[in-house]
mmCIF file of C-alpha atoms and ligand atoms in Angstrom:
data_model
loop_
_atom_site.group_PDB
_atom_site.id
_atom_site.type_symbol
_atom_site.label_atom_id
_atom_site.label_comp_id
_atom_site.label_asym_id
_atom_site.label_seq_id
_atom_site.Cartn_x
_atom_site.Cartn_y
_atom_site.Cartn_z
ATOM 1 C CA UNK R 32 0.000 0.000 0.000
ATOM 2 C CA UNK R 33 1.744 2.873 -1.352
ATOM 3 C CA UNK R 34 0.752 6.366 0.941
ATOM 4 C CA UNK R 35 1.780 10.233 -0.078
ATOM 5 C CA UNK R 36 1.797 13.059 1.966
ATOM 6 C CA UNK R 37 0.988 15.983 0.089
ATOM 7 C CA UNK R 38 2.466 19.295 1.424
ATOM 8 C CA UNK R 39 1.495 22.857 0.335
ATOM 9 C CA UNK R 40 1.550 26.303 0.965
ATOM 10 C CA UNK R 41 -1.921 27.766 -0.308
ATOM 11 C CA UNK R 42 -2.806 31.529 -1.017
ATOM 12 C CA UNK R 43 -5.389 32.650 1.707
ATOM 13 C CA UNK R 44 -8.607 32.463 -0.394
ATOM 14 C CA UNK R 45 -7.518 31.529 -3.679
ATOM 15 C CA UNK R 46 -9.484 28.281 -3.842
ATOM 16 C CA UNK R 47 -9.353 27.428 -7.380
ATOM 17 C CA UNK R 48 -5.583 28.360 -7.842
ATOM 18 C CA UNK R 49 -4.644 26.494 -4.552
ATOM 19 C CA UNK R 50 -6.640 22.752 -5.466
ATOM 20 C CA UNK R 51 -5.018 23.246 -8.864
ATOM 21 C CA UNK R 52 -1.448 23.111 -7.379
ATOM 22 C CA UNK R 53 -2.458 20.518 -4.848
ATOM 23 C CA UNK R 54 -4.034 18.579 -8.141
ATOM 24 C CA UNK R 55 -0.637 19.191 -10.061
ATOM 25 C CA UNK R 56 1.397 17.637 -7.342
ATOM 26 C CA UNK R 57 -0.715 14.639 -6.542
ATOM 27 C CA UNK R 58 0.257 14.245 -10.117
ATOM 28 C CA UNK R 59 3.721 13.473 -9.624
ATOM 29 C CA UNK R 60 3.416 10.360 -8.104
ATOM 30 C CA UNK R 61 1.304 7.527 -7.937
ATOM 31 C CA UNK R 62 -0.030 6.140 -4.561
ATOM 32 C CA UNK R 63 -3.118 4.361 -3.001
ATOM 33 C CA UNK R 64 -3.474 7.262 -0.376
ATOM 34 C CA UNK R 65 -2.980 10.869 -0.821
ATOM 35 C CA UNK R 66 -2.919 12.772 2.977
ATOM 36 C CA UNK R 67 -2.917 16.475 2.212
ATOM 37 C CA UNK R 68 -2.606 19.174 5.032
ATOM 38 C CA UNK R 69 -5.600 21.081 6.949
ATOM 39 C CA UNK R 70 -7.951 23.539 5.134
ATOM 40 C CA UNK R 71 -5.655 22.738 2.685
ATOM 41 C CA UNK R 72 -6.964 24.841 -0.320
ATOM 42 C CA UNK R 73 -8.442 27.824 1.591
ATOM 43 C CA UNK R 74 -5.957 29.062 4.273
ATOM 44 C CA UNK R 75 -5.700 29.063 7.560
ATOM 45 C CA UNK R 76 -6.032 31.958 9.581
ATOM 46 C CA UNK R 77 -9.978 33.225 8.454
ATOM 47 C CA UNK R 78 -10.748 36.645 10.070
ATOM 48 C CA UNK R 79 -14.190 36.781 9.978
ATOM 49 C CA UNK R 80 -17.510 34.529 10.173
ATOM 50 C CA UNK R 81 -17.959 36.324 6.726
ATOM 51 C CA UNK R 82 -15.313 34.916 4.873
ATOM 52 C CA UNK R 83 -15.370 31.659 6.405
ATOM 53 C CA UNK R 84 -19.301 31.533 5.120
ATOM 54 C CA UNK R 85 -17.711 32.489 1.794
ATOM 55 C CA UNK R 86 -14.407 30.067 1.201
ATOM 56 C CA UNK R 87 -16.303 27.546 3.117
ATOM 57 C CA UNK R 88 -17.873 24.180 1.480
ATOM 58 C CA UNK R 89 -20.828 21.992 1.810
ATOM 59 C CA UNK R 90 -20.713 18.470 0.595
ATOM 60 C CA UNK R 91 -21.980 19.028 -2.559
ATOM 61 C CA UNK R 92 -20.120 21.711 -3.510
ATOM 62 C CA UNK R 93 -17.904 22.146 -6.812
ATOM 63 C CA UNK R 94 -14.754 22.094 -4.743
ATOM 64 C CA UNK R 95 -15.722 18.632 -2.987
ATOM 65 C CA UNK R 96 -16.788 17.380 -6.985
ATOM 66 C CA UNK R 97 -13.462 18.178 -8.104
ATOM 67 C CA UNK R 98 -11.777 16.224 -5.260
ATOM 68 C CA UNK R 99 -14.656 13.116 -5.831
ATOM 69 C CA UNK R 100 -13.566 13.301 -9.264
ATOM 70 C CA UNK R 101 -10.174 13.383 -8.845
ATOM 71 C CA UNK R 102 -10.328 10.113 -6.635
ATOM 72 C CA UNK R 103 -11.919 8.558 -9.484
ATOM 73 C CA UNK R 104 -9.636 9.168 -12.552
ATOM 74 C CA UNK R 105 -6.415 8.384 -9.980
ATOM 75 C CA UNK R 106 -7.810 5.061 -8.318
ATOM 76 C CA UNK R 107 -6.646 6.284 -5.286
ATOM 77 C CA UNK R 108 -8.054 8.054 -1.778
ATOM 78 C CA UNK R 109 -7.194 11.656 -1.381
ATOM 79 C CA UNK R 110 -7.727 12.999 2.538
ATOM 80 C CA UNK R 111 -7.733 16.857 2.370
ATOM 81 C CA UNK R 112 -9.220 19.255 5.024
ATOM 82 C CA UNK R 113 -11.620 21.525 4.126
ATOM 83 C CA UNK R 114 -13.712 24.466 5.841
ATOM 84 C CA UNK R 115 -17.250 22.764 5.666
ATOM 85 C CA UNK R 116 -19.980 24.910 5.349
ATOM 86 C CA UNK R 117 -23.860 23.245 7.470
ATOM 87 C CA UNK R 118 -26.920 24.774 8.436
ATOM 88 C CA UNK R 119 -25.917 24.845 12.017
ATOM 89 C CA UNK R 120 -22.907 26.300 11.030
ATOM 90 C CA UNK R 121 -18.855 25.671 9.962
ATOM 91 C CA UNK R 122 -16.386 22.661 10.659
ATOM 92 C CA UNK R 123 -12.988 22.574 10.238
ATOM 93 C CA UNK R 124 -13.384 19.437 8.577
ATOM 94 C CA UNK R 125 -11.613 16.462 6.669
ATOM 95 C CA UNK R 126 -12.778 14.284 4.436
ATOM 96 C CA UNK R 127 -12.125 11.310 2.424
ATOM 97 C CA UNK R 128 -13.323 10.504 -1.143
ATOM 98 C CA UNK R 129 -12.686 7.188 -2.213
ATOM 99 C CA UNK R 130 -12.684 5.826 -6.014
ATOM 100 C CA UNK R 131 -15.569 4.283 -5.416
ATOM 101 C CA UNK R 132 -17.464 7.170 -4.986
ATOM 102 C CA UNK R 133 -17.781 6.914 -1.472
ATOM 103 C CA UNK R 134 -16.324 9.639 1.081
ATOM 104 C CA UNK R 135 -16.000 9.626 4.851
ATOM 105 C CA UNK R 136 -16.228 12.989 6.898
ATOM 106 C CA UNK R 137 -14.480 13.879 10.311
ATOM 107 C CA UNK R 138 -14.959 17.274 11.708
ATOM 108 C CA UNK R 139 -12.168 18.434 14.154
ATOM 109 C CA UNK R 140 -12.625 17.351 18.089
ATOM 110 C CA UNK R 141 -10.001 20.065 19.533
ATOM 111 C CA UNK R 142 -9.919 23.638 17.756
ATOM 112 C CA UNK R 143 -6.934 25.250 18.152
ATOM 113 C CA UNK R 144 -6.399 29.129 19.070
ATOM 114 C CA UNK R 145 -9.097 31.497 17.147
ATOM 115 C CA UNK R 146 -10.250 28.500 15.200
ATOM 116 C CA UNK R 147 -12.510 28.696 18.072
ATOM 117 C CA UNK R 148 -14.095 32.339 16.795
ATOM 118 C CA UNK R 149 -15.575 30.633 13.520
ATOM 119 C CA UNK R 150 -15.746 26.809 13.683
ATOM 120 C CA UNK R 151 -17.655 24.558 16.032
ATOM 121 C CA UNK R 152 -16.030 21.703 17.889
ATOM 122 C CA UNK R 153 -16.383 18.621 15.924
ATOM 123 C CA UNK R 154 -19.675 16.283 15.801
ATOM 124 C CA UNK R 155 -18.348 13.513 14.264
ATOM 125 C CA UNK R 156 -15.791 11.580 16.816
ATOM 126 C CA UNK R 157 -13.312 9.416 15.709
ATOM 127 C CA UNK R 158 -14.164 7.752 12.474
ATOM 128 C CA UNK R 159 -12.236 4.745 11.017
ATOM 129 C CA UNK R 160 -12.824 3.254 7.216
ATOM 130 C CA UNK R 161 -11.105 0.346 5.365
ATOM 131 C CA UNK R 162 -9.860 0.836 1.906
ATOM 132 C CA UNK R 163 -8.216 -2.298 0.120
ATOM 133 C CA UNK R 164 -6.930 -4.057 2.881
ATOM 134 C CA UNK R 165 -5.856 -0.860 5.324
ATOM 135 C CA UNK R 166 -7.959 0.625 8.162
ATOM 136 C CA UNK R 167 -7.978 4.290 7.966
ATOM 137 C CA UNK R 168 -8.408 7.106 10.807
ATOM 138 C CA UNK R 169 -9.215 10.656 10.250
ATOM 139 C CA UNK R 170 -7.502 13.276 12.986
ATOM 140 C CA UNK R 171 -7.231 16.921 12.074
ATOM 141 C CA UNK R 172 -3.900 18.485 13.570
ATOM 142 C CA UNK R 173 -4.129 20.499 17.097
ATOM 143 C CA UNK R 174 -6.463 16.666 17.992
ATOM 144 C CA UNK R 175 -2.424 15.074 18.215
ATOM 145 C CA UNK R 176 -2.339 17.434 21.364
ATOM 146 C CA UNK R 177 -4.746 14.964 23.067
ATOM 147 C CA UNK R 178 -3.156 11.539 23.422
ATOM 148 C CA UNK R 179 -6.687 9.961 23.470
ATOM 149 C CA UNK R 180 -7.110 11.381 20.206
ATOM 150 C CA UNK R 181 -4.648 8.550 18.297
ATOM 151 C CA UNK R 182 -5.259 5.952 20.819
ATOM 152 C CA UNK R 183 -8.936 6.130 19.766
ATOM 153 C CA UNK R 184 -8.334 5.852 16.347
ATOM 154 C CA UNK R 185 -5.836 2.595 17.054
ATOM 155 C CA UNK R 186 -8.107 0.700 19.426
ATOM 156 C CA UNK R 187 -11.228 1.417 16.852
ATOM 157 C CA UNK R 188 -8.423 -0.596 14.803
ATOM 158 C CA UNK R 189 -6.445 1.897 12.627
ATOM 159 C CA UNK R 190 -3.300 0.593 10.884
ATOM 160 C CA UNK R 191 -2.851 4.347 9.520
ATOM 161 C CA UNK R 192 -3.573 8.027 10.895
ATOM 162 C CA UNK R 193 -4.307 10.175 8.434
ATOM 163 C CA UNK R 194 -3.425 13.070 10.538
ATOM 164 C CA UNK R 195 -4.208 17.098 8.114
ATOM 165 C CA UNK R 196 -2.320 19.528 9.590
ATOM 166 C CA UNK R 197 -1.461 23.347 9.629
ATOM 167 C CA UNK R 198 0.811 22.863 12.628
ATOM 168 C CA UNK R 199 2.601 26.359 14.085
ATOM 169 C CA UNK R 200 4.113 24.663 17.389
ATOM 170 C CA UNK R 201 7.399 22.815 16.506
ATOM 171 C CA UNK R 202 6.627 19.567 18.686
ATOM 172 C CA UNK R 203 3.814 17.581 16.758
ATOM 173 C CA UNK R 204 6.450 16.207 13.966
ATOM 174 C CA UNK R 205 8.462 14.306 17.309
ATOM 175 C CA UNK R 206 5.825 13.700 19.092
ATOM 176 C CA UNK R 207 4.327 11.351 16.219
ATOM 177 C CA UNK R 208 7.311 9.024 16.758
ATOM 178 C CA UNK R 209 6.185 8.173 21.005
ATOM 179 C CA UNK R 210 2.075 8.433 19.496
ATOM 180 C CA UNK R 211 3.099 5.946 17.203
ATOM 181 C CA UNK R 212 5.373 3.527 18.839
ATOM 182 C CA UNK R 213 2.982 3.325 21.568
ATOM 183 C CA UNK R 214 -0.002 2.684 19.433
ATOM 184 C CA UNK R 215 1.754 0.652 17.363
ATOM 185 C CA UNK R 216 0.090 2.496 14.333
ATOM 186 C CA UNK R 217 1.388 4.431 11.290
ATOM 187 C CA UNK R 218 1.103 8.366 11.585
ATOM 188 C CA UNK R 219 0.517 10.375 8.489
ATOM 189 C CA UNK R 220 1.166 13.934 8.999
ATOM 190 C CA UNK R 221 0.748 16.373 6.241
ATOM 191 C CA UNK R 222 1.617 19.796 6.972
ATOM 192 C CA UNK R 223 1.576 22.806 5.314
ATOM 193 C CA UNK R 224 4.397 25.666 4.554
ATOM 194 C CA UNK R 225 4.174 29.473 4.181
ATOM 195 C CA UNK R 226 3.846 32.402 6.489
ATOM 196 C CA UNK R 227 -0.133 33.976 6.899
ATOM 197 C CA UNK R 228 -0.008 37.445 7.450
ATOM 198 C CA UNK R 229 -3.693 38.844 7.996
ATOM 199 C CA UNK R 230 -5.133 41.999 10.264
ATOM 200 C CA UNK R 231 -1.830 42.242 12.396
ATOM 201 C CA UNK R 232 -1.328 38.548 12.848
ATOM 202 C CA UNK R 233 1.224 36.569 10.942
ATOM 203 C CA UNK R 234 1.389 32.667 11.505
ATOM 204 C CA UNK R 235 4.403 30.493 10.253
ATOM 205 C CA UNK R 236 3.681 27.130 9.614
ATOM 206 C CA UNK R 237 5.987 23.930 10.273
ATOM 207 C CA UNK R 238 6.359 21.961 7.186
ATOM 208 C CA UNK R 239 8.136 18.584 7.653
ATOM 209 C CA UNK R 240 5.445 16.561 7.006
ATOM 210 C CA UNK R 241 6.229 12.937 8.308
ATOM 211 C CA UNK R 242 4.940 9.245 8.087
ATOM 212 C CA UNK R 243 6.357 7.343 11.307
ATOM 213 C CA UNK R 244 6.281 3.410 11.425
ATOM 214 C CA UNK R 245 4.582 1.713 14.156
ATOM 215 C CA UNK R 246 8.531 0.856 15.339
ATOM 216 C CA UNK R 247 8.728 4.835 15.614
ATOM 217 C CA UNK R 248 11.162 4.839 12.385
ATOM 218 C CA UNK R 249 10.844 7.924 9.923
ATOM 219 C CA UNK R 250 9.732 6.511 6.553
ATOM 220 C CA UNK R 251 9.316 10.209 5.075
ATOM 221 C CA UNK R 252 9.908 13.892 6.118
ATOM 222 C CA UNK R 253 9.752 16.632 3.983
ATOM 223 C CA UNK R 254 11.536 19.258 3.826
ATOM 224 C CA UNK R 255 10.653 22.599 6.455
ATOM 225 C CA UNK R 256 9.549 24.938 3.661
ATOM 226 C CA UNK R 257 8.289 24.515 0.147
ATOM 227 C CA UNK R 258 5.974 22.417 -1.471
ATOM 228 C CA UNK R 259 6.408 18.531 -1.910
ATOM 229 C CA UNK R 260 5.242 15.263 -2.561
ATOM 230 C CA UNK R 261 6.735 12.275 -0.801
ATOM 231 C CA UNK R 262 5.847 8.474 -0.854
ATOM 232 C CA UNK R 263 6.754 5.223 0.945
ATOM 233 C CA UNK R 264 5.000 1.954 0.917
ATOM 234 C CA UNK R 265 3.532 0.731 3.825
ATOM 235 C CA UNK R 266 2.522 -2.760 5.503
ATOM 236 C CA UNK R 267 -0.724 -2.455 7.319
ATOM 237 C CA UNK R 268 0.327 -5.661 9.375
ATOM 238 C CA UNK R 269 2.870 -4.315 11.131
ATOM 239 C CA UNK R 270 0.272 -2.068 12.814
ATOM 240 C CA UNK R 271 -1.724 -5.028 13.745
ATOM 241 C CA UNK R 272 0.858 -6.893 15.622
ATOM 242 C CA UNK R 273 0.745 -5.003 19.163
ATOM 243 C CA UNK R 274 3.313 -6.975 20.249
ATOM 244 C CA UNK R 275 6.825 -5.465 21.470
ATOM 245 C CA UNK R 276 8.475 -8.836 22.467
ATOM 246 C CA UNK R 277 6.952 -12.149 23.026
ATOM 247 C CA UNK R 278 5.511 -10.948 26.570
ATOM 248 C CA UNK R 279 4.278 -8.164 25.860
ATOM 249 C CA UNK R 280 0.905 -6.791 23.579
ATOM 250 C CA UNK R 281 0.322 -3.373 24.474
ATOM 251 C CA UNK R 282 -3.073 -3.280 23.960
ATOM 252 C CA UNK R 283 -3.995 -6.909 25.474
ATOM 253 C CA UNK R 284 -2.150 -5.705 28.478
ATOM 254 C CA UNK R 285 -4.253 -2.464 29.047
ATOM 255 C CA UNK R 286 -5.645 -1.980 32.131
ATOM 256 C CA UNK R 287 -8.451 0.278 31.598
ATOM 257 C CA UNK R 288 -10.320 -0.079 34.798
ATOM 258 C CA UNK R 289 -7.283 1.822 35.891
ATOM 259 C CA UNK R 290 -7.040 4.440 34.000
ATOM 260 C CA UNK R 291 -10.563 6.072 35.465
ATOM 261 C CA UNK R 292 -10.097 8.491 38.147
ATOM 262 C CA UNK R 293 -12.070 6.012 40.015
ATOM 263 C CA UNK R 294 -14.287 9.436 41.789
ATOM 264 C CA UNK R 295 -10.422 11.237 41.995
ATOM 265 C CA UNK R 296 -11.533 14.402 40.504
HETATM 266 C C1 ACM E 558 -3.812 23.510 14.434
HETATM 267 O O1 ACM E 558 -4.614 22.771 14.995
HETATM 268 N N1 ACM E 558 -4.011 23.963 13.220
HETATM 269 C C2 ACM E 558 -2.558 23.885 15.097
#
């Protein structure tokens, strides 16, 4: 199962130029799963509820058709977030369109900084699909912040974390490597470049995109600003054996009854 993390640096509001580009470099190479970055063909930093109602998409929009059809001509499943656009309001939202047609949404649990002025807090939870023979889970960046955000994903049976970012912390890219050794599951980080400068603000973001093993080995980074494409094939098995030596399975061995606070508020 070949996977690509796509990594771009999108004009603020220039929809059609930005999916283009994103388009042009899912061109350069072929894989079964594309992962491309948060709101990754709007921008990030949104200013007002008025713009976000404007840039923003509902599922049958023309921007989601292009993606759908996209899916279809490659044979492939592209991830991208969006800014999703419902009658009770926005989502910063991912979703993923399959070649069959098919997509699966996720709308971001934790909202990050002044994502919280325009977005709602996600509906969804945790969802989990299987394409070919790998189990797929859908996190949206600032989630990774919340450990019980990947271990949901692994123990509703992810092999691969599909993980759309538009990180501006430094930490997320090493903290995949202990969120992925100890879930034993590939991460899929796709990350956006460029510098956001909008009403007095500016925001750099991270680049170095990363895949990490379920052994916490770096199968692909890219590079900390610029645009890229990167690929690596992956074994889903490998995230199904929770095993670390022959005594130990790390998720047979959980103890859950005590990890409640038990009334220890
Ligand atoms: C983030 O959640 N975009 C940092």
């Amino acid at each position: 199962m070949r996977v690509a993390l796509v990594q771009n640096s999108p004009k603020f509001g220039k929809k059609e130029e930005n999916i283009h580009r994103l388009f042009s470099l899912i061109d350069q190479e072929k894989a079964d799963v594309y992962v491309l970055p948060e709101l990754s063909y709007t921008g990030y930093q949104f200013v007002s509820k008025k713009e976000v109602e404007e840039l923003s998409d509902s599922l049958d929009s023309k921007a989601i058709r292009q993606f759908k059809d996209k899916a279809i001509e490659l044979g492939s499943v592209i991830i991208f977030g969006f800014a999703e656009r419902t009658e009770e309001g926005f989502y910063n939202s991912s979703l993923a369109v399959l070649p069959d047609g098919k997509t699966v949404l996720y709308r971001k649990s934790h909202l990050f900084y002044k994502e919280k002025l325009y977005f709602l807090p996600g509906t969804t939870g945790f969802s989990v699909f299987t394409y070919k023979d790998m189990r797929i889970g859908l996190a949206i960046c600032f989630d990774w912040f919340f450990p019980e955000s990947f271990r949901t994903l692994a123990l509703l049976g992810a092999d691969l974390i599909a993980h759309c970012s538009n990180l501006v912390m430094p930490y997320c890219q090493q903290a995949d490597f202990a969120q992925a050794l100890v879930n034993r599951v590939y991460i899929a980080t796709a990350n956006r470049t460029g510098t956001e400068f909008r009403e007095e603000e500016s925001l750099t973001f991270t680049g170095e995109s990363v895949l990490v093993s379920p052994r916490g080995e770096y199968l692909l980074r890219g590079p900390e600003e610029g645009e890229a494409i990167l690929v690596c094939d992956i074994d889903p098995a490998l995230a199904r054996d929770k095993k670390i030596n022959p005594y130990n399975d790390v998720f047979k061995e959980r103890r859950p009854a005590f990890y409640t606070l038990l009334g220890k508020t």
